[in-house]
Short mmCIF file of C-alpha atoms and ligand atoms in Angstrom, two decimals:
data_model
loop_
_atom_site.label_atom_id
_atom_site.label_comp_id
_atom_site.label_asym_id
_atom_site.label_seq_id
_atom_site.Cartn_x
_atom_site.Cartn_y
_atom_site.Cartn_z
CA UNK D 1 0.01 -0.08 -0.03
CA UNK D 2 1.11 3.49 -1.16
CA UNK D 3 2.58 5.62 2.26
CA UNK D 4 0.13 8.32 2.71
CA UNK D 5 1.64 11.81 1.77
CA UNK D 6 0.94 14.88 3.64
CA UNK D 7 1.03 18.74 3.19
CA UNK D 8 2.56 20.66 6.14
CA UNK D 9 1.01 23.94 6.42
CA UNK D 10 2.58 26.46 9.04
CA UNK D 11 -0.07 28.92 10.18
CA UNK D 12 1.16 31.11 12.98
CA UNK D 13 4.21 28.89 14.01
CA UNK D 14 2.15 25.82 14.70
CA UNK D 15 2.40 23.03 12.26
CA UNK D 16 -0.48 20.76 10.88
CA UNK D 17 -0.55 17.85 8.69
CA UNK D 18 -3.02 17.60 5.84
CA UNK D 19 -3.44 14.47 3.72
CA UNK D 20 -2.72 14.47 0.20
CA UNK D 21 -4.96 12.10 -2.46
CA UNK D 22 -4.05 11.04 -6.13
CA UNK D 23 -6.40 10.47 -8.53
CA UNK D 24 -5.94 8.11 -11.48
CA UNK D 25 -4.63 11.20 -13.68
CA UNK D 26 -4.47 14.83 -12.66
CA UNK D 27 -3.20 16.78 -10.01
CA UNK D 28 -3.10 15.75 -6.45
CA UNK D 29 -5.47 17.45 -3.94
CA UNK D 30 -4.81 18.44 -0.42
CA UNK D 31 -7.59 17.48 1.87
CA UNK D 32 -8.67 20.83 3.78
CA UNK D 33 -11.70 19.45 4.98
CA UNK D 34 -9.90 19.53 8.83
CA UNK D 35 -8.40 23.09 8.53
CA UNK D 36 -11.31 24.88 10.16
CA UNK D 37 -11.25 22.69 13.22
CA UNK D 38 -7.44 22.89 13.52
CA UNK D 39 -6.70 26.35 12.78
CA UNK D 40 -9.84 28.54 13.03
CA UNK D 41 -9.11 29.47 9.35
CA UNK D 42 -11.04 29.19 5.76
CA UNK D 43 -9.25 28.81 2.47
CA UNK D 44 -10.02 31.64 0.29
CA UNK D 45 -10.53 30.93 -3.33
CA UNK D 46 -12.77 32.82 -5.10
CA UNK D 47 -14.16 31.59 -8.70
CA UNK D 48 -12.61 27.84 -7.12
CA UNK D 49 -9.34 28.31 -9.17
CA UNK D 50 -7.61 25.70 -6.93
CA UNK D 51 -10.03 23.98 -5.55
CA UNK D 52 -11.83 20.42 -6.34
CA UNK D 53 -15.27 20.58 -5.25
CA UNK D 54 -15.88 16.67 -5.53
CA UNK D 55 -14.36 13.34 -6.51
CA UNK D 56 -15.72 12.47 -10.11
CA UNK D 57 -15.14 9.44 -12.58
CA UNK D 58 -16.88 10.94 -15.45
CA UNK D 59 -15.03 13.57 -17.36
CA UNK D 60 -11.14 14.62 -17.47
CA UNK D 61 -9.64 17.45 -19.20
CA UNK D 62 -6.15 18.75 -19.32
CA UNK D 63 -5.96 22.29 -20.05
CA UNK D 64 -2.25 22.43 -20.81
CA UNK D 65 -2.19 19.51 -22.93
CA UNK D 66 -5.94 20.39 -24.89
CA UNK D 67 -7.07 16.61 -23.86
CA UNK D 68 -10.66 16.32 -23.25
CA UNK D 69 -11.82 12.37 -21.72
CA UNK D 70 -15.27 11.43 -21.23
CA UNK D 71 -14.89 8.38 -19.23
CA UNK D 72 -11.02 7.93 -20.42
CA UNK D 73 -12.27 8.01 -23.85
CA UNK D 74 -10.82 11.26 -26.08
CA UNK D 75 -13.75 13.47 -27.42
CA UNK D 76 -11.66 13.19 -30.85
CA UNK D 77 -12.34 9.48 -31.39
CA UNK D 78 -15.95 10.00 -29.75
CA UNK D 79 -16.60 12.62 -32.11
CA UNK D 80 -15.51 10.47 -35.23
CA UNK D 81 -16.78 7.07 -33.87
CA UNK D 82 -19.84 7.39 -31.76
CA UNK D 83 -23.17 8.87 -32.21
CA UNK D 84 -24.70 11.38 -29.27
CA UNK D 85 -26.74 8.64 -27.62
CA UNK D 86 -23.76 6.18 -27.32
CA UNK D 87 -21.95 9.06 -25.71
CA UNK D 88 -24.92 9.62 -23.70
CA UNK D 89 -24.84 6.21 -22.60
CA UNK D 90 -20.94 6.36 -21.83
CA UNK D 91 -21.47 9.17 -19.65
CA UNK D 92 -24.22 7.68 -17.82
CA UNK D 93 -23.12 4.16 -17.30
CA UNK D 94 -19.49 4.32 -17.61
CA UNK D 95 -18.76 2.51 -20.51
CA UNK D 96 -19.45 2.24 -24.17
CA UNK D 97 -22.82 0.24 -24.88
CA UNK D 98 -22.54 -3.26 -27.05
CA UNK D 99 -25.16 -3.69 -30.18
CA UNK D 100 -27.66 -4.75 -27.77
CA UNK D 101 -27.13 -2.16 -25.04
CA UNK D 102 -27.52 0.51 -27.44
CA UNK D 103 -30.44 -0.68 -28.94
CA UNK D 104 -32.31 -0.80 -25.69
CA UNK D 105 -31.26 2.51 -24.74
CA UNK D 106 -31.95 3.93 -28.07
CA UNK D 107 -35.77 2.33 -27.51
CA UNK D 108 -35.87 3.88 -23.51
CA UNK D 109 -35.22 7.27 -24.94
CA UNK D 110 -37.72 7.06 -27.54
CA UNK D 111 -40.56 5.93 -25.15
CA UNK D 112 -40.08 9.30 -23.42
CA UNK D 113 -39.52 11.80 -26.30
CA UNK D 114 -43.39 12.89 -25.84
CA UNK D 115 -43.96 15.55 -23.48
CA UNK D 116 -47.23 15.67 -20.95
CA UNK D 117 -49.69 17.60 -23.25
CA UNK D 118 -50.28 19.92 -20.17
CA UNK D 119 -46.71 21.18 -20.36
CA UNK D 120 -47.41 22.52 -23.85
CA UNK D 121 -49.95 25.02 -22.15
CA UNK D 122 -47.01 26.60 -20.44
CA UNK D 123 -45.79 28.10 -23.67
CA UNK D 124 -48.68 30.38 -24.11
CA UNK D 125 -47.59 31.77 -20.77
CA UNK D 126 -44.58 33.47 -22.35
CA UNK D 127 -44.36 36.58 -24.96
CA UNK D 128 -43.86 34.97 -28.52
CA UNK D 129 -40.50 36.78 -28.78
CA UNK D 130 -39.05 35.33 -24.90
CA UNK D 131 -35.60 34.18 -25.15
CA UNK D 132 -35.51 30.40 -25.52
CA UNK D 133 -33.61 29.89 -22.59
CA UNK D 134 -35.83 31.87 -20.18
CA UNK D 135 -38.81 29.23 -21.90
CA UNK D 136 -36.13 26.48 -21.10
CA UNK D 137 -35.35 27.33 -17.66
CA UNK D 138 -39.31 27.57 -16.59
CA UNK D 139 -40.47 24.65 -18.92
CA UNK D 140 -37.64 22.48 -17.47
CA UNK D 141 -38.11 23.28 -13.96
CA UNK D 142 -41.82 22.71 -14.53
CA UNK D 143 -41.15 19.11 -15.36
CA UNK D 144 -40.93 18.74 -11.67
CA UNK D 145 -44.59 19.17 -11.47
CA UNK D 146 -45.35 16.03 -13.71
CA UNK D 147 -43.45 12.84 -12.22
CA UNK D 148 -44.21 13.17 -8.59
CA UNK D 149 -44.59 9.07 -8.82
CA UNK D 150 -40.64 8.76 -9.69
CA UNK D 151 -38.82 11.73 -7.77
CA UNK D 152 -37.37 9.94 -4.55
CA UNK D 153 -33.90 10.72 -5.33
CA UNK D 154 -32.44 8.11 -2.86
CA UNK D 155 -34.18 5.33 -5.11
CA UNK D 156 -31.69 4.65 -7.90
CA UNK D 157 -34.03 3.71 -9.91
CA UNK D 158 -36.16 6.75 -10.02
CA UNK D 159 -32.96 8.53 -10.67
CA UNK D 160 -32.49 6.71 -13.99
CA UNK D 161 -36.02 6.95 -15.15
CA UNK D 162 -35.54 10.85 -14.47
CA UNK D 163 -32.43 10.97 -16.24
CA UNK D 164 -34.03 9.35 -19.48
CA UNK D 165 -36.72 11.53 -19.30
CA UNK D 166 -34.67 14.64 -19.33
CA UNK D 167 -32.45 13.48 -21.97
CA UNK D 168 -35.69 12.40 -24.28
CA UNK D 169 -37.63 15.30 -23.64
CA UNK D 170 -35.14 18.24 -23.60
CA UNK D 171 -34.71 18.02 -27.87
CA UNK D 172 -39.08 18.31 -27.56
CA UNK D 173 -38.39 21.10 -25.26
CA UNK D 174 -36.01 23.13 -27.15
CA UNK D 175 -37.46 22.72 -30.53
CA UNK D 176 -41.09 23.74 -28.81
CA UNK D 177 -39.53 27.27 -27.53
CA UNK D 178 -38.26 27.57 -31.38
CA UNK D 179 -41.69 26.94 -32.80
CA UNK D 180 -43.23 29.17 -30.19
CA UNK D 181 -41.03 31.97 -30.93
CA UNK D 182 -41.73 31.40 -34.78
CA UNK D 183 -45.43 31.21 -34.27
CA UNK D 184 -45.48 27.43 -35.90
CA UNK D 185 -47.34 24.42 -34.48
CA UNK D 186 -45.47 22.24 -32.28
CA UNK D 187 -44.16 19.07 -33.72
CA UNK D 188 -44.68 15.71 -32.24
CA UNK D 189 -41.41 13.60 -32.11
CA UNK D 190 -40.89 10.99 -34.96
CA UNK D 191 -39.43 7.98 -33.26
CA UNK D 192 -38.33 6.35 -36.61
CA UNK D 193 -35.60 9.14 -36.62
CA UNK D 194 -32.23 9.20 -34.54
CA UNK D 195 -32.18 11.43 -31.82
CA UNK D 196 -30.80 14.54 -33.52
CA UNK D 197 -32.50 13.97 -36.93
CA UNK D 198 -35.69 13.71 -34.61
CA UNK D 199 -34.72 17.07 -32.76
CA UNK D 200 -34.18 18.37 -36.67
CA UNK D 201 -37.46 17.26 -37.62
CA UNK D 202 -39.35 19.06 -34.51
CA UNK D 203 -37.42 22.04 -35.25
CA UNK D 204 -37.66 22.48 -39.37
CA UNK D 205 -40.56 20.24 -40.09
CA UNK D 206 -44.29 21.26 -40.37
CA UNK D 207 -47.44 19.18 -40.31
CA UNK D 208 -47.98 20.46 -44.10
CA UNK D 209 -44.86 18.10 -45.81
CA UNK D 210 -42.90 15.70 -44.73
CA UNK D 211 -39.21 16.68 -43.48
CA UNK D 212 -36.53 14.50 -44.92
CA UNK D 213 -33.18 15.49 -42.76
CA UNK D 214 -29.90 15.87 -44.65
CA UNK D 215 -27.32 13.31 -43.10
CA UNK D 216 -24.46 15.07 -43.27
CA UNK D 217 -26.35 18.28 -41.11
CA UNK D 218 -27.65 15.76 -38.66
CA UNK D 219 -23.62 14.23 -38.43
CA UNK D 220 -23.09 17.82 -37.91
CA UNK D 221 -25.09 19.05 -35.11
CA UNK D 222 -24.77 15.28 -33.72
CA UNK D 223 -21.18 16.10 -33.17
CA UNK D 224 -21.91 19.51 -31.72
CA UNK D 225 -23.96 17.73 -29.11
CA UNK D 226 -21.13 14.96 -28.40
CA UNK D 227 -18.68 17.91 -28.07
CA UNK D 228 -20.81 19.51 -25.29
CA UNK D 229 -22.29 16.73 -23.60
CA UNK D 230 -19.94 17.14 -20.37
CA UNK D 231 -17.14 19.32 -19.33
CA UNK D 232 -16.04 18.51 -15.75
CA UNK D 233 -16.81 20.65 -12.95
CA UNK D 234 -17.92 24.05 -15.18
CA UNK D 235 -20.01 26.59 -13.78
CA UNK D 236 -23.42 25.10 -14.91
CA UNK D 237 -22.30 21.56 -13.75
CA UNK D 238 -21.17 22.91 -10.25
CA UNK D 239 -24.35 24.71 -10.12
CA UNK D 240 -26.69 21.64 -10.80
CA UNK D 241 -24.73 20.07 -8.00
CA UNK D 242 -24.81 22.58 -5.78
CA UNK D 243 -28.71 22.92 -5.86
CA UNK D 244 -28.60 19.13 -6.14
CA UNK D 245 -26.63 18.97 -2.95
CA UNK D 246 -29.77 20.18 -0.75
CA UNK D 247 -31.79 17.00 -1.94
CA UNK D 248 -33.72 19.23 -4.75
CA UNK D 249 -35.52 17.25 -7.66
CA UNK D 250 -33.30 16.70 -10.77
CA UNK D 251 -35.83 18.75 -12.87
CA UNK D 252 -35.41 22.12 -10.74
CA UNK D 253 -31.58 21.34 -10.38
CA UNK D 254 -31.19 20.77 -14.39
CA UNK D 255 -33.03 23.99 -14.69
CA UNK D 256 -30.81 26.07 -12.24
CA UNK D 257 -27.93 24.61 -14.61
CA UNK D 258 -29.52 25.85 -17.91
CA UNK D 259 -29.71 29.32 -15.73
CA UNK D 260 -26.04 29.29 -15.13
CA UNK D 261 -25.09 28.13 -18.95
CA UNK D 262 -26.92 31.27 -20.05
CA UNK D 263 -24.63 33.70 -18.76
CA UNK D 264 -22.25 35.13 -21.78
CA UNK D 265 -18.93 34.20 -20.01
CA UNK D 266 -20.36 30.53 -20.39
CA UNK D 267 -22.90 28.71 -22.61
CA UNK D 268 -23.94 32.22 -24.16
CA UNK D 269 -20.74 32.64 -25.53
CA UNK D 270 -21.80 31.09 -29.06
CA UNK D 271 -24.56 33.46 -29.23
CA UNK D 272 -22.52 36.44 -28.27
CA UNK D 273 -19.95 35.52 -30.76
CA UNK D 274 -22.13 35.31 -33.70
CA UNK D 275 -23.65 38.58 -32.59
CA UNK D 276 -20.19 40.04 -32.48
CA UNK D 277 -19.08 38.74 -35.94
CA UNK D 278 -22.04 40.61 -37.30
CA UNK D 279 -21.23 43.62 -35.09
CA UNK D 280 -17.47 43.82 -36.66
CA UNK D 281 -19.30 43.38 -40.05
CA UNK D 282 -15.99 43.44 -42.02
CA UNK D 283 -12.42 41.89 -42.43
CA UNK D 284 -11.32 45.72 -42.58
CA UNK D 285 -12.55 46.27 -38.90
CA UNK D 286 -10.91 43.27 -37.29
CA UNK D 287 -8.15 45.44 -36.10
CA UNK D 288 -10.11 48.17 -34.43
CA UNK D 289 -12.07 45.18 -32.38
CA UNK D 290 -8.61 43.28 -31.25
CA UNK D 291 -7.58 46.71 -29.96
CA UNK D 292 -10.77 47.10 -28.24
CA UNK D 293 -10.35 43.60 -26.62
CA UNK D 294 -6.79 44.48 -25.38
CA UNK D 295 -7.94 47.72 -23.99
CA UNK D 296 -7.97 47.32 -19.85
CA UNK D 297 -10.47 50.02 -19.62
CA UNK D 298 -12.88 48.67 -22.24
CA UNK D 299 -15.22 45.83 -21.26
CA UNK D 300 -15.27 44.24 -24.69
CA UNK D 301 -13.91 40.92 -24.86
CA UNK D 302 -13.41 38.48 -27.72
CA UNK D 303 -16.11 36.15 -27.49
CA UNK D 304 -15.47 32.71 -28.29
CA UNK D 305 -11.72 33.22 -26.93
CA UNK D 306 -10.18 32.02 -23.78
CA UNK D 307 -10.94 29.35 -21.40
CA UNK D 308 -10.61 29.23 -17.63
CA UNK D 309 -8.95 25.65 -18.26
CA UNK D 310 -7.60 25.09 -21.77
CA UNK D 311 -4.89 27.34 -22.05
CA UNK D 312 -3.12 25.81 -25.43
CA UNK D 313 -5.97 24.96 -27.53
CA UNK D 314 -9.51 23.62 -27.10
CA UNK D 315 -9.85 20.05 -28.48
CA UNK D 316 -13.30 20.64 -29.28
CA UNK D 317 -12.44 23.66 -31.27
CA UNK D 318 -10.49 21.73 -33.58
CA UNK D 319 -12.99 19.21 -34.15
CA UNK D 320 -15.76 21.75 -34.79
CA UNK D 321 -13.42 23.86 -37.06
CA UNK D 322 -13.42 21.04 -39.16
CA UNK D 323 -17.19 20.51 -38.79
CA UNK D 324 -17.79 23.88 -40.10
CA UNK D 325 -15.96 23.40 -43.30
CA UNK D 326 -17.79 20.13 -43.76
CA UNK D 327 -21.33 21.91 -43.24
CA UNK D 328 -20.30 25.00 -45.21
CA UNK D 329 -19.30 22.68 -48.29
CA UNK D 330 -22.51 20.59 -48.36
CA UNK D 331 -24.87 23.77 -48.26
CA UNK D 332 -22.30 25.72 -50.68
CA UNK D 333 -21.74 28.42 -48.29
CA UNK D 334 -17.68 28.26 -48.67
CA UNK D 335 -17.80 31.83 -49.44
CA UNK D 336 -19.97 32.55 -46.16
CA UNK D 337 -19.22 36.20 -45.06
CA UNK D 338 -19.29 35.25 -41.27
CA UNK D 339 -17.12 31.99 -41.37
CA UNK D 340 -14.30 34.27 -43.64
CA UNK D 341 -14.58 37.01 -40.88
CA UNK D 342 -14.06 34.38 -38.12
CA UNK D 343 -10.94 32.79 -39.79
CA UNK D 344 -9.56 36.29 -40.65
CA UNK D 345 -10.11 37.34 -36.70
CA UNK D 346 -8.56 33.88 -35.37
CA UNK D 347 -5.54 34.37 -37.64
CA UNK D 348 -5.00 37.82 -36.21
CA UNK D 349 -5.72 37.04 -32.63
CA UNK D 350 -3.20 33.98 -32.74
CA UNK D 351 -0.54 36.14 -33.81
CA UNK D 352 -0.99 39.01 -31.55
CA UNK D 353 1.08 38.88 -28.52
CA UNK D 354 -1.52 39.89 -25.99
CA UNK D 355 -3.31 36.78 -27.02
CA UNK D 356 -0.13 34.77 -27.29
CA UNK D 357 0.97 35.89 -23.79
CA UNK D 358 -2.37 35.41 -22.18
CA UNK D 359 -2.79 32.18 -23.85
CA UNK D 360 -6.27 33.16 -25.44
CA UNK D 361 -7.33 30.67 -27.91
CA UNK D 362 -10.48 29.97 -29.62
CA UNK D 363 -12.52 27.71 -27.85
CA UNK D 364 -15.29 25.73 -29.31
CA UNK D 365 -18.13 28.15 -29.03
CA UNK D 366 -15.98 30.31 -31.94
CA UNK D 367 -16.88 27.79 -34.30
CA UNK D 368 -20.29 26.11 -33.20
CA UNK D 369 -22.32 29.38 -33.59
CA UNK D 370 -21.32 29.47 -37.51
CA UNK D 371 -22.18 25.70 -37.96
CA UNK D 372 -25.43 26.18 -36.14
CA UNK D 373 -26.53 29.63 -38.38
CA UNK D 374 -25.42 27.15 -41.26
CA UNK D 375 -28.25 24.49 -40.10
CA UNK D 376 -30.66 27.27 -39.90
CA UNK D 377 -30.75 27.40 -36.17
CA UNK D 378 -31.47 30.82 -34.78
CA UNK D 379 -29.06 32.42 -32.90
CA UNK D 380 -31.21 32.98 -30.03
CA UNK D 381 -31.40 29.11 -29.58
CA UNK D 382 -27.51 28.54 -29.71
CA UNK D 383 -27.34 28.18 -25.89
CA UNK D 384 -30.45 25.92 -26.05
CA UNK D 385 -28.73 23.48 -27.99
CA UNK D 386 -26.05 23.47 -25.80
CA UNK D 387 -28.08 23.17 -22.83
CA UNK D 388 -29.78 20.20 -24.35
CA UNK D 389 -26.55 18.54 -25.00
CA UNK D 390 -25.39 19.26 -21.79
CA UNK D 391 -28.11 17.87 -19.76
CA UNK D 392 -26.63 14.33 -20.29
CA UNK D 393 -23.47 15.39 -17.96
CA UNK D 394 -25.65 17.55 -15.53
CA UNK D 395 -27.95 14.59 -15.11
CA UNK D 396 -24.76 12.24 -14.91
CA UNK D 397 -22.74 14.32 -12.39
CA UNK D 398 -25.94 15.01 -10.20
CA UNK D 399 -26.66 11.05 -10.29
CA UNK D 400 -23.22 10.53 -9.10
CA UNK D 401 -23.30 12.96 -6.47
CA UNK D 402 -26.35 11.74 -5.02
CA UNK D 403 -24.88 8.25 -5.10
CA UNK D 404 -21.81 9.34 -3.23
CA UNK D 405 -21.36 8.28 0.36
CA UNK D 406 -19.38 11.46 1.33
CA UNK D 407 -22.10 13.81 -0.39
CA UNK D 408 -22.95 16.84 1.91
CA UNK D 409 -24.75 20.04 1.38
CA UNK D 410 -22.70 22.16 -0.66
CA UNK D 411 -21.91 25.42 1.80
CA UNK D 412 -18.91 27.66 1.10
CA UNK D 413 -17.79 29.97 3.62
CA UNK D 414 -16.55 33.79 3.33
CA UNK D 415 -14.04 36.23 3.97
CA UNK D 416 -16.22 38.75 5.87
CA UNK D 417 -15.32 42.45 5.14
CA UNK D 418 -18.54 43.98 5.94
CA UNK D 419 -19.40 46.12 8.98
CA UNK D 420 -18.92 44.43 12.45
CA UNK D 421 -21.66 44.37 15.00
CA UNK D 422 -23.31 47.63 15.50
CA UNK D 423 -26.61 48.74 17.08
CA UNK D 424 -29.88 49.93 15.51
CA UNK D 425 -30.25 53.86 16.20
CA UNK D 426 -33.78 55.14 15.99
CA UNK D 427 -34.74 57.05 12.85
CA UNK D 428 -35.46 60.11 14.11
CA UNK D 429 -31.50 60.01 15.38
CA UNK D 430 -29.94 58.72 12.51
N1 ACO B 501 -10.66 38.70 -24.74
C1 ACO B 501 -9.51 39.51 -24.42
N2 ACO B 501 -9.19 39.30 -23.20
C2 ACO B 501 -9.55 38.47 -22.59
C3 ACO B 501 -10.34 37.32 -23.07
C4 ACO B 501 -11.28 37.59 -24.08
N3 ACO B 501 -11.93 36.86 -24.95
N4 ACO B 501 -10.45 36.20 -22.19
C5 ACO B 501 -9.66 36.30 -21.19
N5 ACO B 501 -9.04 37.99 -21.07
C6 ACO B 501 -7.86 38.69 -20.71
C7 ACO B 501 -8.52 38.97 -19.24
O1 ACO B 501 -8.89 40.42 -19.35
C8 ACO B 501 -7.32 39.08 -18.44
O2 ACO B 501 -6.70 39.85 -18.31
P1 ACO B 501 -5.71 40.42 -17.20
O3 ACO B 501 -4.76 39.46 -16.91
O4 ACO B 501 -5.01 41.96 -17.92
O5 ACO B 501 -6.79 40.92 -16.24
C9 ACO B 501 -7.10 37.65 -18.55
O6 ACO B 501 -7.22 37.35 -20.32
C10 ACO B 501 -7.09 36.39 -17.91
O7 ACO B 501 -8.63 36.40 -18.39
P2 ACO B 501 -9.46 35.78 -17.27
O8 ACO B 501 -10.93 36.45 -17.48
O9 ACO B 501 -9.14 36.31 -15.68
O10 ACO B 501 -9.81 34.21 -17.26
P3 ACO B 501 -10.63 33.27 -16.82
O11 ACO B 501 -9.90 31.59 -16.78
O12 ACO B 501 -11.45 33.71 -15.37
O13 ACO B 501 -11.97 33.55 -17.84
C11 ACO B 501 -13.33 33.01 -19.71
C12 ACO B 501 -12.29 32.46 -18.89
C13 ACO B 501 -14.31 33.55 -18.77
C14 ACO B 501 -13.74 32.08 -20.62
C15 ACO B 501 -12.89 34.37 -20.78
O14 ACO B 501 -11.65 33.90 -21.36
C16 ACO B 501 -13.82 35.10 -21.37
O15 ACO B 501 -14.65 35.65 -20.80
N6 ACO B 501 -13.95 34.80 -22.96
C17 ACO B 501 -14.84 35.12 -23.74
C18 ACO B 501 -16.10 34.35 -23.57
C19 ACO B 501 -16.13 32.80 -23.89
O16 ACO B 501 -15.91 32.74 -25.12
N7 ACO B 501 -16.36 32.09 -23.12
C20 ACO B 501 -16.81 30.62 -23.46
C21 ACO B 501 -16.36 29.62 -22.58
S1 ACO B 501 -16.08 28.22 -23.01
C22 ACO B 501 -17.71 27.53 -22.81
O17 ACO B 501 -18.27 27.80 -22.00
C23 ACO B 501 -17.93 26.49 -23.43
#
């Protein structure tokens, strides 16, 4: 047995030992759980830049090397060799399915694709121009009101059924958000189609004629879903875990993840990136925007650039760049204005000292917006597509947390900098 390693911390002359643990790969961690009891002090780590909040078996990222593994498998291989439901099975169960398991999983998900008819009524409560993410936060949270019979989170079977329901219904709920915006009738799912082809049918089909999804475009969207399926303990996943740590139901937890994902520093970046490209408008204006991005007094950032973890390249961005070419070729859009602008922006930024020294590279969202736009997905729905994919990761991480015997309610502490105790003075004396 390996000898227990310790880190020794000297606090005001008193020395304490804290155990060090190793994972299967990645940085070791120092267990600081006894720190407060031993020293009366907390650690201070806003933004959790040096804090491992949990143990997890699901996803591993090496930001320096540009590595992303789901259950040990490189994202490049999964994106080339698997479809989204295969990857979803892997993320949920830990192993890739064999043909029988895959067939059964596909069929379970298909069994849950319809939503309760009453749920469709929620949509009419929203303004027609409501942001799809606002609709998703509300409607996914509202699923909590439909499945009381299977919401005992201590029951593994109930947790599994909830995971299947969420994965199966998110495409329907997302497509309905689009249809509601567009003023078109909701489309029932078609269970003869694959997960992603069915989503495209619910998005782009109408009751007037049969919609035949283009396999190249289905594959491209499927790849976007695979690339976004999980990403370790990012902001939205941590939100789902924190919400779930109190025992909240899975639908409410996923809804909280959707709310977090909506922010422009996270999943909202693909929408913000495309809006930025529209604002730049022309290659001749790239220099002006690069200058703004470098100006400390200007809050403008190059959307789609930079990542908290990837500091050399984002492996998903590389795959998305290839997919971008495939889709634009298929659609005869090789000369797409925004794609050309994106390429010019990427080239100039990658040669600029500011971006080199701060290790700012294009992230997955830099290209995913261009692909989605070419597929006919409206910009406002980009983050909704991301939420649909990430639901797999969120629910797997939530399930892992609930099943962890060491799990506790999440309760960070603080460094208090406000007023110390004082007395209330009567209004007429203030
Ligand atoms: N454009 C210009 N400067 C940037 C950018 C950018 N996109 N990103 C970071 N910087 C600068 C910061 O101003 C900071 O400069 P300073 O050292 O002079 O203060 C330095 O680079 C470090 O940046 P931080 O914000 O501290 O890095 P952090 O790891 O906290 O943030 C983040 C990462 C939020 C992704 C950031 O790079 C960003 O806002 N990028 C644009 C939004 C985006 O594309 N988000 C998508 C993330 S991927 C995803 O969610 C799927």
